[in-house]
Coordinates of C-alpha atoms and ligand atoms in Angstrom, one line a residue:
M1211 CA -13.4 197.6 257.0
S1212 CA -13.9 199.4 253.6
E1213 CA -15.7 202.9 253.1
N1214 CA -17.4 204.5 250.6
S1215 CA -16.5 207.9 249.4
K1216 CA -20.2 209.1 248.5
E1217 CA -21.8 210.0 251.6
T1218 CA -25.9 209.7 251.8
T1219 CA -27.8 212.1 253.9
P1220 CA -28.1 210.9 257.0
V1221 CA -31.5 210.1 258.2
T1222 CA -32.7 208.8 261.3
E1223 CA -30.3 205.2 262.2
L1224 CA -32.3 202.2 262.3
Q1225 CA -30.8 198.7 263.5
L1226 CA -31.5 195.3 261.9
E1227 CA -30.2 192.2 263.9
G1228 CA -29.3 188.7 262.0
A1229 CA -27.4 186.2 262.4
P1230 CA -23.0 186.4 262.7
A1231 CA -22.6 184.1 259.3
S1232 CA -19.4 185.3 258.9
S1233 CA -16.9 187.3 261.0
G1234 CA -15.5 190.8 260.3
S1235 CA -17.2 193.8 259.7
A1236 CA -17.9 196.8 256.9
I1237 CA -18.9 200.4 256.3
G1238 CA -20.6 201.1 253.2
K1239 CA -23.0 201.7 250.2
A1240 CA -25.9 199.2 249.8
F1241 CA -26.8 197.8 246.9
I1242 CA -29.8 196.0 246.6
Y1243 CA -29.1 192.7 245.0
K1244 CA -32.5 191.1 243.6
K1245 CA -33.0 187.9 241.8
K1246 CA -34.4 187.6 238.3
E1247 CA -38.1 186.1 238.9
F1248 CA -39.7 183.5 236.4
D1249 CA -43.4 183.4 235.4
I1250 CA -43.2 180.2 232.8
Q1251 CA -46.5 179.5 232.3
S1252 CA -47.9 175.5 230.7
S1253 CA -46.6 175.8 227.5
T1254 CA -46.8 173.1 225.1
I1255 CA -44.8 172.2 221.6
K1256 CA -45.4 170.5 218.7
R1257 CA -43.9 167.4 218.0
G1258 CA -41.2 168.7 215.3
E1259 CA -39.8 171.4 217.6
V1260 CA -39.1 168.3 220.2
L1261 CA -35.4 168.1 218.5
D1262 CA -34.6 172.1 219.0
H1263 CA -35.7 172.5 222.6
I1264 CA -33.9 169.2 224.1
N1265 CA -30.6 171.0 222.7
E1266 CA -31.6 174.1 224.0
F1267 CA -31.4 172.5 227.5
K1268 CA -28.5 170.6 226.9
K1269 CA -26.5 174.2 225.5
A1270 CA -27.6 175.6 228.6
R1271 CA -26.4 172.9 231.1
I1272 CA -23.4 173.3 229.0
D1273 CA -23.2 176.9 229.8
M1274 CA -23.4 176.4 233.3
E1275 CA -21.1 173.9 233.6
S1276 CA -18.5 176.2 232.2
E1277 CA -19.5 179.0 234.2
L1278 CA -19.4 177.2 237.2
Q1279 CA -15.9 175.6 236.5
K1280 CA -15.0 179.2 235.4
I1281 CA -16.1 180.5 238.8
Q1282 CA -14.4 177.5 240.5
G1283 CA -11.0 178.1 238.6
D1284 CA -11.4 182.2 240.3
S1285 CA -12.3 180.9 243.3
N1286 CA -8.6 180.5 245.8
S1287 CA -11.1 178.6 248.1
D1288 CA -11.7 174.6 248.6
E1289 CA -14.2 175.1 250.3
A1290 CA -15.9 176.7 247.8
S1291 CA -14.6 174.9 244.9
D1292 CA -16.4 171.5 246.8
I1293 CA -19.4 173.5 247.0
I1294 CA -19.0 174.3 243.7
D1295 CA -18.4 171.0 242.0
A1296 CA -21.8 169.8 244.3
Q1297 CA -24.0 172.4 241.8
I1298 CA -21.7 170.9 238.5
E1299 CA -22.7 167.4 239.7
M1300 CA -26.2 168.2 240.4
V1301 CA -26.3 170.2 237.0
N1302 CA -24.8 167.3 234.7
D1303 CA -27.4 165.0 237.4
P1304 CA -28.7 162.2 235.1
V1305 CA -31.9 161.8 236.8
L1306 CA -32.7 165.2 237.0
A1307 CA -31.6 165.7 232.6
G1308 CA -33.2 162.7 231.7
Q1309 CA -37.3 163.9 233.3
I1310 CA -36.4 167.1 231.4
E1311 CA -35.8 165.1 228.7
K1312 CA -39.0 163.1 228.9
L1313 CA -41.2 165.9 230.2
I1314 CA -40.0 167.4 226.5
K1315 CA -40.9 164.2 224.1
E1316 CA -43.5 162.7 226.1
E1317 CA -45.4 165.6 227.4
L1318 CA -44.2 167.4 224.7
Y1319 CA -44.0 170.5 227.3
S1320 CA -41.8 173.7 225.9
V1321 CA -37.9 173.2 227.6
E1322 CA -38.8 176.1 230.1
F1323 CA -42.0 174.1 231.6
A1324 CA -40.3 171.2 231.6
I1325 CA -37.3 172.6 233.6
Q1326 CA -40.1 174.1 235.8
R1327 CA -42.1 171.1 236.6
A1328 CA -38.6 168.7 237.3
F1329 CA -37.2 171.3 239.6
E1330 CA -40.7 171.8 241.8
D1331 CA -41.2 168.7 243.2
Y1332 CA -37.9 168.7 244.5
I1333 CA -37.5 172.4 245.6
R1334 CA -41.2 171.7 247.5
L1335 CA -39.6 168.2 249.4
M1336 CA -36.8 170.7 250.4
N1337 CA -38.8 174.2 251.6
N1338 CA -41.6 172.0 253.6
S1339 CA -38.7 170.3 255.4
D1340 CA -38.2 170.8 259.6
N1341 CA -34.6 170.5 258.6
P1342 CA -33.2 174.2 258.0
Q1343 CA -30.3 172.9 256.3
A1344 CA -32.6 171.1 254.1
R1345 CA -34.6 174.4 253.7
E1346 CA -31.3 176.1 253.0
R1347 CA -30.1 173.8 250.2
S1348 CA -33.7 174.4 248.6
I1349 CA -31.0 177.6 247.1
D1350 CA -28.9 176.4 245.7
I1351 CA -31.5 174.2 243.6
S1352 CA -33.5 177.0 242.7
D1353 CA -30.3 179.1 241.0
I1354 CA -29.3 176.2 239.2
R1355 CA -32.7 175.7 238.1
D1356 CA -32.9 179.6 237.3
R1357 CA -29.7 180.1 235.9
L1358 CA -30.8 177.6 233.3
L1359 CA -33.7 179.5 232.8
E1360 CA -31.5 182.7 232.0
Y1361 CA -29.0 180.9 229.4
I1362 CA -32.5 179.6 227.6
N1363 CA -33.8 183.2 227.6
K1364 CA -30.1 184.6 227.0
E1365 CA -30.5 186.8 230.2
S1366 CA -27.2 188.4 231.1
D1367 CA -26.4 188.2 234.8
S1368 CA -24.2 191.0 235.5
P1369 CA -25.5 193.7 237.9
A1370 CA -24.1 197.0 237.9
I1371 CA -22.4 196.8 241.5
E1372 CA -19.5 199.5 242.9
S1373 CA -16.6 198.4 244.5
G1374 CA -16.9 198.5 248.5
C1375 CA -20.5 197.8 248.4
I1376 CA -22.2 195.5 251.5
V1377 CA -24.7 193.9 249.5
V1378 CA -28.2 193.3 250.4
T1379 CA -30.6 190.9 249.4
Q1380 CA -32.9 188.3 250.4
D1381 CA -30.8 185.2 249.9
L1382 CA -27.5 184.0 247.3
S1383 CA -26.7 180.4 246.0
P1384 CA -22.9 180.1 246.1
R1385 CA -22.4 180.9 242.8
E1386 CA -23.8 184.3 243.3
V1387 CA -21.5 184.7 246.0
I1388 CA -18.1 184.1 244.3
S1389 CA -19.4 185.6 241.4
L1390 CA -20.2 188.8 243.5
T1391 CA -16.5 188.3 244.4
N1392 CA -15.5 190.4 241.3
Y1393 CA -17.4 193.3 241.9
H1394 CA -15.0 193.4 245.6
I1395 CA -18.1 194.0 247.9
S1396 CA -17.6 194.2 251.3
G1397 CA -20.1 192.7 252.9
I1398 CA -23.3 190.6 253.0
I1399 CA -26.4 190.8 254.6
M1400 CA -29.3 188.3 253.3
D1401 CA -32.8 188.4 254.8
R1402 CA -32.8 184.4 255.0
G1403 CA -30.0 181.7 255.3
G1404 CA -29.0 180.5 258.5
V1405 CA -25.2 180.1 259.8
T1406 CA -24.7 176.8 258.0
S1407 CA -26.1 178.1 254.6
H1408 CA -23.8 177.3 252.0
A1409 CA -23.7 181.8 250.9
A1410 CA -23.0 181.6 254.7
I1411 CA -20.4 178.6 254.2
I1412 CA -18.7 180.2 251.1
A1413 CA -18.5 183.8 252.6
R1414 CA -16.3 182.5 255.8
S1415 CA -14.2 181.2 253.1
L1416 CA -13.8 183.7 251.2
G1417 CA -13.4 186.2 254.3
I1418 CA -16.3 188.0 253.1
P1419 CA -18.4 189.9 256.1
A1420 CA -21.9 188.5 256.2
V1421 CA -25.4 188.7 258.5
V1422 CA -28.0 186.0 257.2
G1423 CA -31.4 185.9 258.8
A1424 CA -31.8 189.9 259.0
K1425 CA -35.7 189.3 257.5
T1426 CA -36.4 192.2 256.3
A1427 CA -32.7 194.1 255.4
T1428 CA -34.3 194.2 251.7
E1429 CA -38.0 196.1 252.8
S1430 CA -35.4 198.5 254.9
I1431 CA -32.5 199.8 253.2
N1432 CA -32.9 201.2 250.4
S1433 CA -29.9 201.2 247.7
E1434 CA -27.3 204.0 247.8
L1435 CA -28.1 204.1 252.0
R1436 CA -24.9 204.0 254.0
V1437 CA -24.9 200.9 256.3
A1438 CA -22.9 199.6 258.7
M1439 CA -22.7 195.6 259.7
D1440 CA -21.1 193.7 261.9
G1441 CA -20.2 189.6 260.7
D1442 CA -19.1 188.9 264.6
S1443 CA -22.4 190.7 266.4
G1444 CA -25.3 190.0 263.9
K1445 CA -25.9 193.9 264.1
V1446 CA -26.6 195.7 260.8
F1447 CA -26.9 199.8 261.4
V1448 CA -28.7 201.8 258.9
N1449 CA -28.0 205.6 258.4
P1450 CA -25.8 205.2 260.9
T1451 CA -25.2 208.1 263.6
D1452 CA -21.4 209.4 264.2
L1453 CA -21.8 207.5 268.1
T1454 CA -22.7 204.2 266.7
L1455 CA -20.0 204.7 263.9
K1456 CA -17.8 205.4 266.8
N1457 CA -18.9 202.7 269.2
F1458 CA -18.4 199.8 265.8
K1459 CA -15.1 200.6 265.1
K1460 CA -14.7 200.0 268.7
V1461 CA -16.3 196.8 268.5
I1462 CA -14.2 196.4 264.7
E1463 CA -11.2 196.7 267.0
E1464 CA -11.9 194.6 269.8
N1465 CA -12.8 191.3 267.7
R1466 CA -10.0 192.3 266.2
K1467 CA -8.3 191.5 269.4
R1468 CA -10.2 188.6 270.6
D1469 CA -9.5 186.6 266.9
E1470 CA -5.9 187.2 267.2
K1471 CA -6.0 185.6 271.1
L1472 CA -8.0 182.3 269.7
N1473 CA -6.0 181.9 266.8
E1474 CA -2.6 181.4 269.3
V1475 CA -4.8 179.3 271.6
I1476 CA -5.2 177.5 268.5
S1477 CA -1.6 175.9 268.5
K1478 CA -1.2 175.4 272.1
K1479 CA -0.9 172.0 273.0
S1480 CA -4.6 170.3 274.2
E1481 CA -3.6 170.2 278.0
T1482 CA -4.8 171.9 281.4
S1483 CA -2.3 174.5 283.2
D1484 CA -1.4 171.5 285.2
G1485 CA -0.6 168.8 282.1
H1486 CA -4.2 166.8 282.1
P1487 CA -4.7 165.6 278.2
F1488 CA -8.3 166.3 276.6
I1489 CA -9.1 165.9 273.4
L1490 CA -11.1 168.2 271.3
R1491 CA -13.3 166.9 268.2
A1492 CA -15.0 168.5 265.7
N1493 CA -19.3 168.0 265.2
I1494 CA -19.9 168.4 261.6
E1495 CA -22.7 167.8 258.5
F1496 CA -21.1 168.7 255.3
P1497 CA -17.6 168.5 253.3
E1498 CA -17.5 172.1 253.0
E1499 CA -16.9 172.0 257.2
L1500 CA -13.7 170.3 256.7
E1501 CA -11.3 173.4 256.1
Q1502 CA -12.4 174.7 259.3
V1503 CA -12.0 171.6 261.0
R1504 CA -8.3 171.4 259.8
A1505 CA -7.9 175.0 260.7
L1506 CA -8.8 174.9 263.9
K1507 CA -6.9 171.5 265.0
A1508 CA -9.4 169.7 265.6
S1509 CA -8.6 165.8 266.8
G1510 CA -10.9 164.1 263.7
I1511 CA -14.7 164.1 263.7
G1512 CA -16.6 163.6 267.2
L1513 CA -19.7 163.0 264.9
L1514 CA -20.0 163.3 261.4
R1515 CA -23.9 163.7 260.9
T1516 CA -25.1 161.9 258.0
E1517 CA -28.8 162.5 257.7
S1518 CA -28.2 165.4 254.8
I1519 CA -27.0 162.7 253.0
Y1520 CA -30.6 161.4 253.2
M1521 CA -31.9 164.4 252.3
E1522 CA -30.7 164.6 249.1
K1523 CA -31.3 160.7 248.4
E1524 CA -34.9 161.0 246.9
H1525 CA -33.8 162.2 243.7
F1526 CA -29.5 162.8 243.5
D1527 CA -28.4 159.5 245.2
D1528 CA -27.1 156.2 245.3
L1529 CA -24.8 153.7 246.7
T1530 CA -22.0 154.7 244.7
K1531 CA -22.5 158.7 245.9
Q1532 CA -22.7 157.9 249.8
K1533 CA -19.8 156.2 249.7
E1534 CA -17.8 159.7 247.9
F1535 CA -19.4 161.3 251.0
Y1536 CA -17.7 159.0 253.4
S1537 CA -14.5 158.7 251.7
T1538 CA -14.4 162.9 250.8
I1539 CA -14.3 162.9 254.8
M1540 CA -11.9 160.4 255.1
E1541 CA -9.8 162.1 252.6
G1542 CA -10.2 165.7 254.4
T1543 CA -9.3 164.2 257.6
G1544 CA -5.6 163.5 257.4
S1545 CA -4.8 160.0 259.9
E1546 CA -7.5 161.0 262.3
P1547 CA -10.5 158.9 263.5
V1548 CA -14.4 159.6 262.3
I1549 CA -17.4 158.7 264.2
M1550 CA -20.0 158.4 262.1
R1551 CA -23.6 158.6 262.9
L1552 CA -25.7 156.3 261.5
F1553 CA -29.3 158.7 259.8
D1554 CA -30.9 160.1 262.8
A1555 CA -33.8 160.7 260.3
G1556 CA -37.8 161.5 262.4
G1557 CA -38.1 163.8 265.1
D1558 CA -37.1 167.2 263.8
K1559 CA -35.4 165.6 261.0
I1560 CA -37.4 164.6 258.4
F1561 CA -38.0 161.1 256.9
D1562 CA -41.0 160.3 255.3
E1563 CA -43.8 163.1 254.5
K1564 CA -46.3 160.1 254.8
H1565 CA -45.8 159.3 258.4
K1566 CA -46.6 162.4 260.3
E1567 CA -46.8 161.8 263.6
Q1568 CA -48.3 162.9 267.1
N1569 CA -45.6 163.4 269.0
P1570 CA -42.1 162.9 266.2
F1571 CA -39.2 163.2 269.1
L1572 CA -41.0 159.8 270.7
G1573 CA -41.8 158.3 267.9
W1574 CA -39.7 156.8 264.8
R1575 CA -36.5 157.9 265.0
G1576 CA -33.2 157.2 264.6
I1577 CA -32.1 153.6 265.2
R1578 CA -35.8 152.4 265.5
L1579 CA -36.5 153.3 261.8
L1580 CA -33.8 152.2 261.1
L1581 CA -34.6 148.7 262.3
D1582 CA -38.5 148.8 260.2
N1583 CA -36.4 149.8 257.3
R1584 CA -33.7 147.3 256.6
K1585 CA -32.7 147.9 253.0
L1586 CA -31.7 151.7 254.0
L1587 CA -29.8 150.6 256.9
R1588 CA -28.0 147.9 254.7
E1589 CA -26.8 150.1 252.3
Q1590 CA -25.6 152.5 254.7
L1591 CA -23.7 150.3 256.8
E1592 CA -22.6 148.9 252.9
A1593 CA -21.0 152.3 252.4
I1594 CA -19.9 152.8 255.9
L1595 CA -18.0 149.4 256.0
T1596 CA -16.7 149.8 252.5
V1597 CA -14.7 153.1 253.4
A1598 CA -14.0 151.8 257.1
G1599 CA -12.1 149.0 254.7
A1600 CA -10.3 151.3 252.8
Y1601 CA -9.0 153.4 255.9
P1602 CA -8.7 151.0 258.6
G1603 CA -8.8 152.0 261.8
R1604 CA -9.8 155.1 261.3
V1605 CA -13.8 154.6 261.1
K1606 CA -16.1 154.5 264.3
I1607 CA -19.8 153.6 264.0
L1608 CA -22.4 155.8 266.1
V1609 CA -26.0 154.7 266.7
P1610 CA -28.1 157.5 267.1
M1611 CA -31.4 156.9 270.2
V1612 CA -30.9 153.3 271.0
T1613 CA -33.4 152.6 273.7
V1614 CA -32.9 149.4 274.2
L1615 CA -30.0 146.6 274.1
E1616 CA -32.6 144.7 272.0
E1617 CA -31.7 147.2 269.0
L1618 CA -28.5 147.1 269.7
T1619 CA -28.6 142.9 269.6
K1620 CA -30.1 143.5 266.0
L1621 CA -27.8 146.0 264.5
R1622 CA -24.6 144.3 265.7
E1623 CA -26.1 141.2 263.6
E1624 CA -26.7 143.8 260.4
I1625 CA -23.1 145.0 260.9
Q1626 CA -21.8 141.3 260.7
S1627 CA -23.9 140.1 257.6
V1628 CA -23.1 143.2 255.5
Q1629 CA -19.0 142.8 256.7
Q1630 CA -19.6 138.9 255.6
K1631 CA -21.1 140.5 252.1
L1632 CA -18.2 142.3 251.7
K1633 CA -15.8 140.2 252.2
S1634 CA -17.2 137.6 250.1
Q1635 CA -17.1 139.9 247.0
G1636 CA -13.7 140.9 247.8
H1637 CA -13.4 144.1 249.6
K1638 CA -10.8 144.5 252.7
I1639 CA -12.9 145.0 255.3
D1640 CA -11.8 146.4 259.1
E1641 CA -12.5 143.3 261.3
E1642 CA -13.1 145.6 264.3
V1643 CA -14.5 148.4 263.3
P1644 CA -15.6 149.9 266.7
V1645 CA -19.5 150.6 267.3
G1646 CA -21.1 153.1 269.6
I1647 CA -24.1 154.7 271.2
M1648 CA -25.6 157.5 271.5
V1649 CA -26.5 157.7 274.9
E1650 CA -29.5 160.3 274.9
V1651 CA -32.6 158.6 276.0
P1652 CA -32.8 158.2 280.1
S1653 CA -33.1 154.5 280.1
V1654 CA -29.5 154.0 278.5
A1655 CA -27.8 156.8 281.0
L1656 CA -29.7 154.5 283.9
K1657 CA -29.0 150.7 282.4
I1658 CA -25.3 151.9 281.3
D1659 CA -23.5 149.6 282.7
K1660 CA -25.5 146.7 280.6
F1661 CA -24.9 148.8 277.6
A1662 CA -21.3 149.6 278.6
E1663 CA -20.1 146.1 278.3
M1664 CA -21.6 146.0 275.0
V1665 CA -20.4 148.6 272.2
D1666 CA -16.5 149.6 271.8
F1667 CA -17.4 153.5 273.3
L1668 CA -20.3 155.9 274.4
S1669 CA -21.5 159.3 273.3
I1670 CA -23.6 161.7 275.7
G1671 CA -25.7 163.3 273.4
T1672 CA -27.0 165.6 275.7
N1673 CA -29.1 167.7 273.6
D1674 CA -31.7 165.3 273.1
L1675 CA -30.6 164.0 276.4
T1676 CA -31.9 167.2 278.1
Q1677 CA -35.3 166.9 276.3
Y1678 CA -35.5 163.7 277.3
V1679 CA -35.2 164.0 281.1
L1680 CA -37.1 167.0 281.4
A1681 CA -39.9 166.1 279.5
V1682 CA -39.2 169.2 277.1
D1683 CA -39.6 169.4 273.4
R1684 CA -36.5 171.1 272.2
G1685 CA -37.6 173.0 269.4
N1686 CA -40.6 174.1 271.0
E1687 CA -40.2 178.1 271.6
L1688 CA -42.8 178.3 274.4
I1689 CA -40.6 176.5 276.8
A1690 CA -37.7 177.1 275.8
D1691 CA -37.2 178.6 278.5
I1692 CA -37.4 174.8 280.5
Y1693 CA -35.2 173.5 278.4
N1694 CA -31.5 174.3 279.9
Q1695 CA -28.9 171.7 278.9
R1696 CA -27.4 173.4 282.8
H1697 CA -29.8 171.2 284.4
P1698 CA -28.7 169.6 288.0
A1699 CA -30.4 165.9 286.7
V1700 CA -28.4 166.4 283.1
W1701 CA -25.2 166.6 285.2
E1702 CA -26.4 163.3 287.9
L1703 CA -26.6 161.6 284.3
I1704 CA -23.3 162.9 282.9
A1705 CA -21.7 161.4 285.8
M1706 CA -23.5 158.1 286.1
V1707 CA -22.5 157.6 282.3
A1708 CA -18.5 158.8 282.9
N1709 CA -18.3 156.6 286.5
S1710 CA -19.6 153.4 284.0
A1711 CA -17.4 154.6 280.9
A1712 CA -14.4 154.3 283.8
R1713 CA -15.1 150.7 285.4
H1714 CA -15.6 149.5 282.0
N1715 CA -12.2 150.9 280.1
K1716 CA -14.6 152.6 277.6
Q1717 CA -14.0 155.7 275.8
I1718 CA -16.3 158.4 276.3
T1719 CA -17.9 161.6 274.6
V1720 CA -19.7 164.1 275.1
C1721 CA -21.0 165.4 271.5
G1722 CA -24.1 167.2 272.3
E1723 CA -24.1 171.4 272.8
L1724 CA -23.3 171.1 276.5
A1725 CA -20.2 170.3 275.4
S1726 CA -19.3 173.5 273.3
D1727 CA -19.8 175.5 276.9
P1728 CA -16.9 176.6 278.1
V1729 CA -17.5 175.8 281.7
S1730 CA -19.5 172.2 281.4
A1731 CA -16.4 171.3 279.0
A1732 CA -13.9 171.6 281.8
C1733 CA -16.5 170.4 284.3
M1734 CA -17.1 167.2 282.2
L1735 CA -13.3 166.9 282.2
G1736 CA -13.0 167.0 285.7
M1737 CA -15.9 164.2 285.9
G1738 CA -13.6 161.9 283.4
I1739 CA -14.4 163.0 279.9
S1740 CA -11.4 164.7 278.4
D1741 CA -12.9 164.0 275.1
L1742 CA -15.5 166.4 274.0
S1743 CA -16.5 167.2 270.1
M1744 CA -18.3 170.5 269.3
A1745 CA -19.4 172.6 266.3
P1746 CA -15.8 174.0 264.6
S1747 CA -16.9 177.5 265.5
K1748 CA -17.0 176.6 269.4
I1749 CA -13.2 175.2 269.6
A1750 CA -11.0 177.7 269.9
R1751 CA -13.3 179.4 272.9
V1752 CA -13.6 176.2 274.9
K1753 CA -9.7 175.6 274.5
S1754 CA -8.9 178.7 275.7
I1755 CA -10.6 177.9 278.6
L1756 CA -9.3 174.5 279.6
V1757 CA -6.0 175.1 279.0
G1758 CA -6.2 178.1 281.9
K1759 CA -7.8 176.5 284.4
S1760 CA -6.3 173.0 286.2
F1761 CA -7.7 169.4 286.6
E1762 CA -7.4 170.1 289.9
E1763 CA -9.7 172.8 289.6
M1764 CA -12.3 170.8 287.3
K1765 CA -12.0 167.9 289.6
A1766 CA -13.7 170.4 292.6
L1767 CA -16.3 172.5 290.2
A1768 CA -17.8 168.7 289.3
A1769 CA -17.6 167.5 292.7
K1770 CA -19.7 170.8 293.3
V1771 CA -22.2 170.5 290.6
M1772 CA -23.6 167.5 292.0
D1773 CA -24.5 168.9 295.4
C1774 CA -26.7 171.5 293.1
S1775 CA -30.7 171.5 293.5
T1776 CA -31.5 174.3 290.4
T1777 CA -30.4 175.4 287.1
E1778 CA -29.6 178.8 288.6
E1779 CA -27.0 177.5 291.5
V1780 CA -25.6 176.1 288.1
N1781 CA -25.3 179.1 286.3
N1782 CA -24.0 181.0 289.7
L1783 CA -21.4 178.1 290.5
F1784 CA -20.0 178.7 286.4
Q1785 CA -20.0 182.1 286.8
N1786 CA -18.1 182.0 290.0
W1787 CA -15.8 179.1 288.5
S1788 CA -14.8 180.7 285.6
E1789 CA -14.7 184.5 287.0
S1790 CA -11.7 182.8 289.9
Ligands
LIG648 C1 -27.8 165.1 270.5 O1 -28.9 164.9 270.9 O2 -26.7 165.8 271.7 C2 -26.9 165.0 269.5 C3 -25.9 165.3 268.8 O3 -27.7 164.7 268.3 P1 -28.3 165.4 267.5 O4 -28.3 166.9 268.0 O5 -28.2 165.5 266.1 O6 -29.7 165.7 268.3
LIG649 MG1 -29.6 163.5 270.0

């Protein structure tokens, strides 16, 4: 924690709330950081100026690349370095560069206008996405555009920030977060962004406390005001009173002790108090999360969401990049297994702007969409199976949104055919690459024996299973109170699937959010599911409950949950159990 010496006259205290993005707390003077806004008007040039404008663009790219390389060299964090790598790649993307040069050459656009136009469509696509992660990535891309424009306009990027300040801003790109560390700031508060935004990931890896999504922070806070922020709770106090400061410092101390305890838990053996082993894996989507996965000693990746590749595919991707993505994940996970889920596009995860559906969650998503887009499916299988061949025994394929057995039969045929092709091209392949399904649609849970016979493993997706069992849209705020993964009907299906997996001797895991609810995780263990996968940030908390209780107690809990009639009864049961 740090505090600025220069006091500001306290007026009334104001409290804001955002999402806790990077642990730790700070008290300091606010610095409002504003991005430069460019108003690029449509402008054309004479044919004789084309070469100058293309050269200006090339020079700006070179300048930006060296700036990013320098930032990367200074950053001291693998995660930050990986994110900056992706930025450098984007700056050098030949498709984008080609598009800009073409606009200058053929349309006679000025270099600024060509940059503006080339980035426009891509940024709009990302911003309009229903996927919050895609919206967050648009910040990184806008930053590249703006920095290129700054280089062309020869504008400097050195705000006058005093050391110890808390930076308050609308949003930040990864490059900006790292650059800000040069000013020895004590914290970051952003109006926008989620906890998975690149800014948040980098703040975490650099140990800078951060609160994101605080909505009105830049409107409510002026530079020079004193601010206290808590990156563990997401709370921000502007002009904190003495009492607030005292309470705040107490929370900081408690957080410190809690972190210490959780850190201890991480190095403990993964077994219940009476010696029953369990496995905790990580759900991830981005290579930037690997450092945290390793730090938490997770047993590999229980769910690799691959939709981000699809999102970025339109402009920046090809088969080689897809293979690189999977190889990076394999390299970053030692000798542990990685469960790669095929694109779960559709539903809330954007697929194609042209296909708007009335009920996207009941529509064209997951395996349904893949079987209708064989090129997309075959390309992804080719990338995954090539990487599987290079890391034999470590890759598993997970199929999303399976509803009927025929989908699995068709997919297996496609896998065989891609394996054949790779073999004939002289690639090494993993003949035994396991194929499993997400159990997230009630029809699969109800006929689980038939599915279990056909697959190598099962993974229960409680997020979707809950929405389909309870007929409650998981993203609809109006009915959010009915969407509860602890509902007894969900437990009934989990138990059915667990029993079937045991009968068929098939690996079973739960990768939905319910697995990261500590008492629910204990209940799953009691039902015979000892392999759970969750967001990395949840692993320590779940482990601390599982190591502290006995398997016998968990089995008793699992038996009792089957008698519950309502979610409230489950909640009471779990509450009493955790306090016993
Ligand atoms: C699930 O449905 O539980 C799941 C893990 O998948 P997603 O949240 O990506 O739909
Ligand atoms: Mg799902």
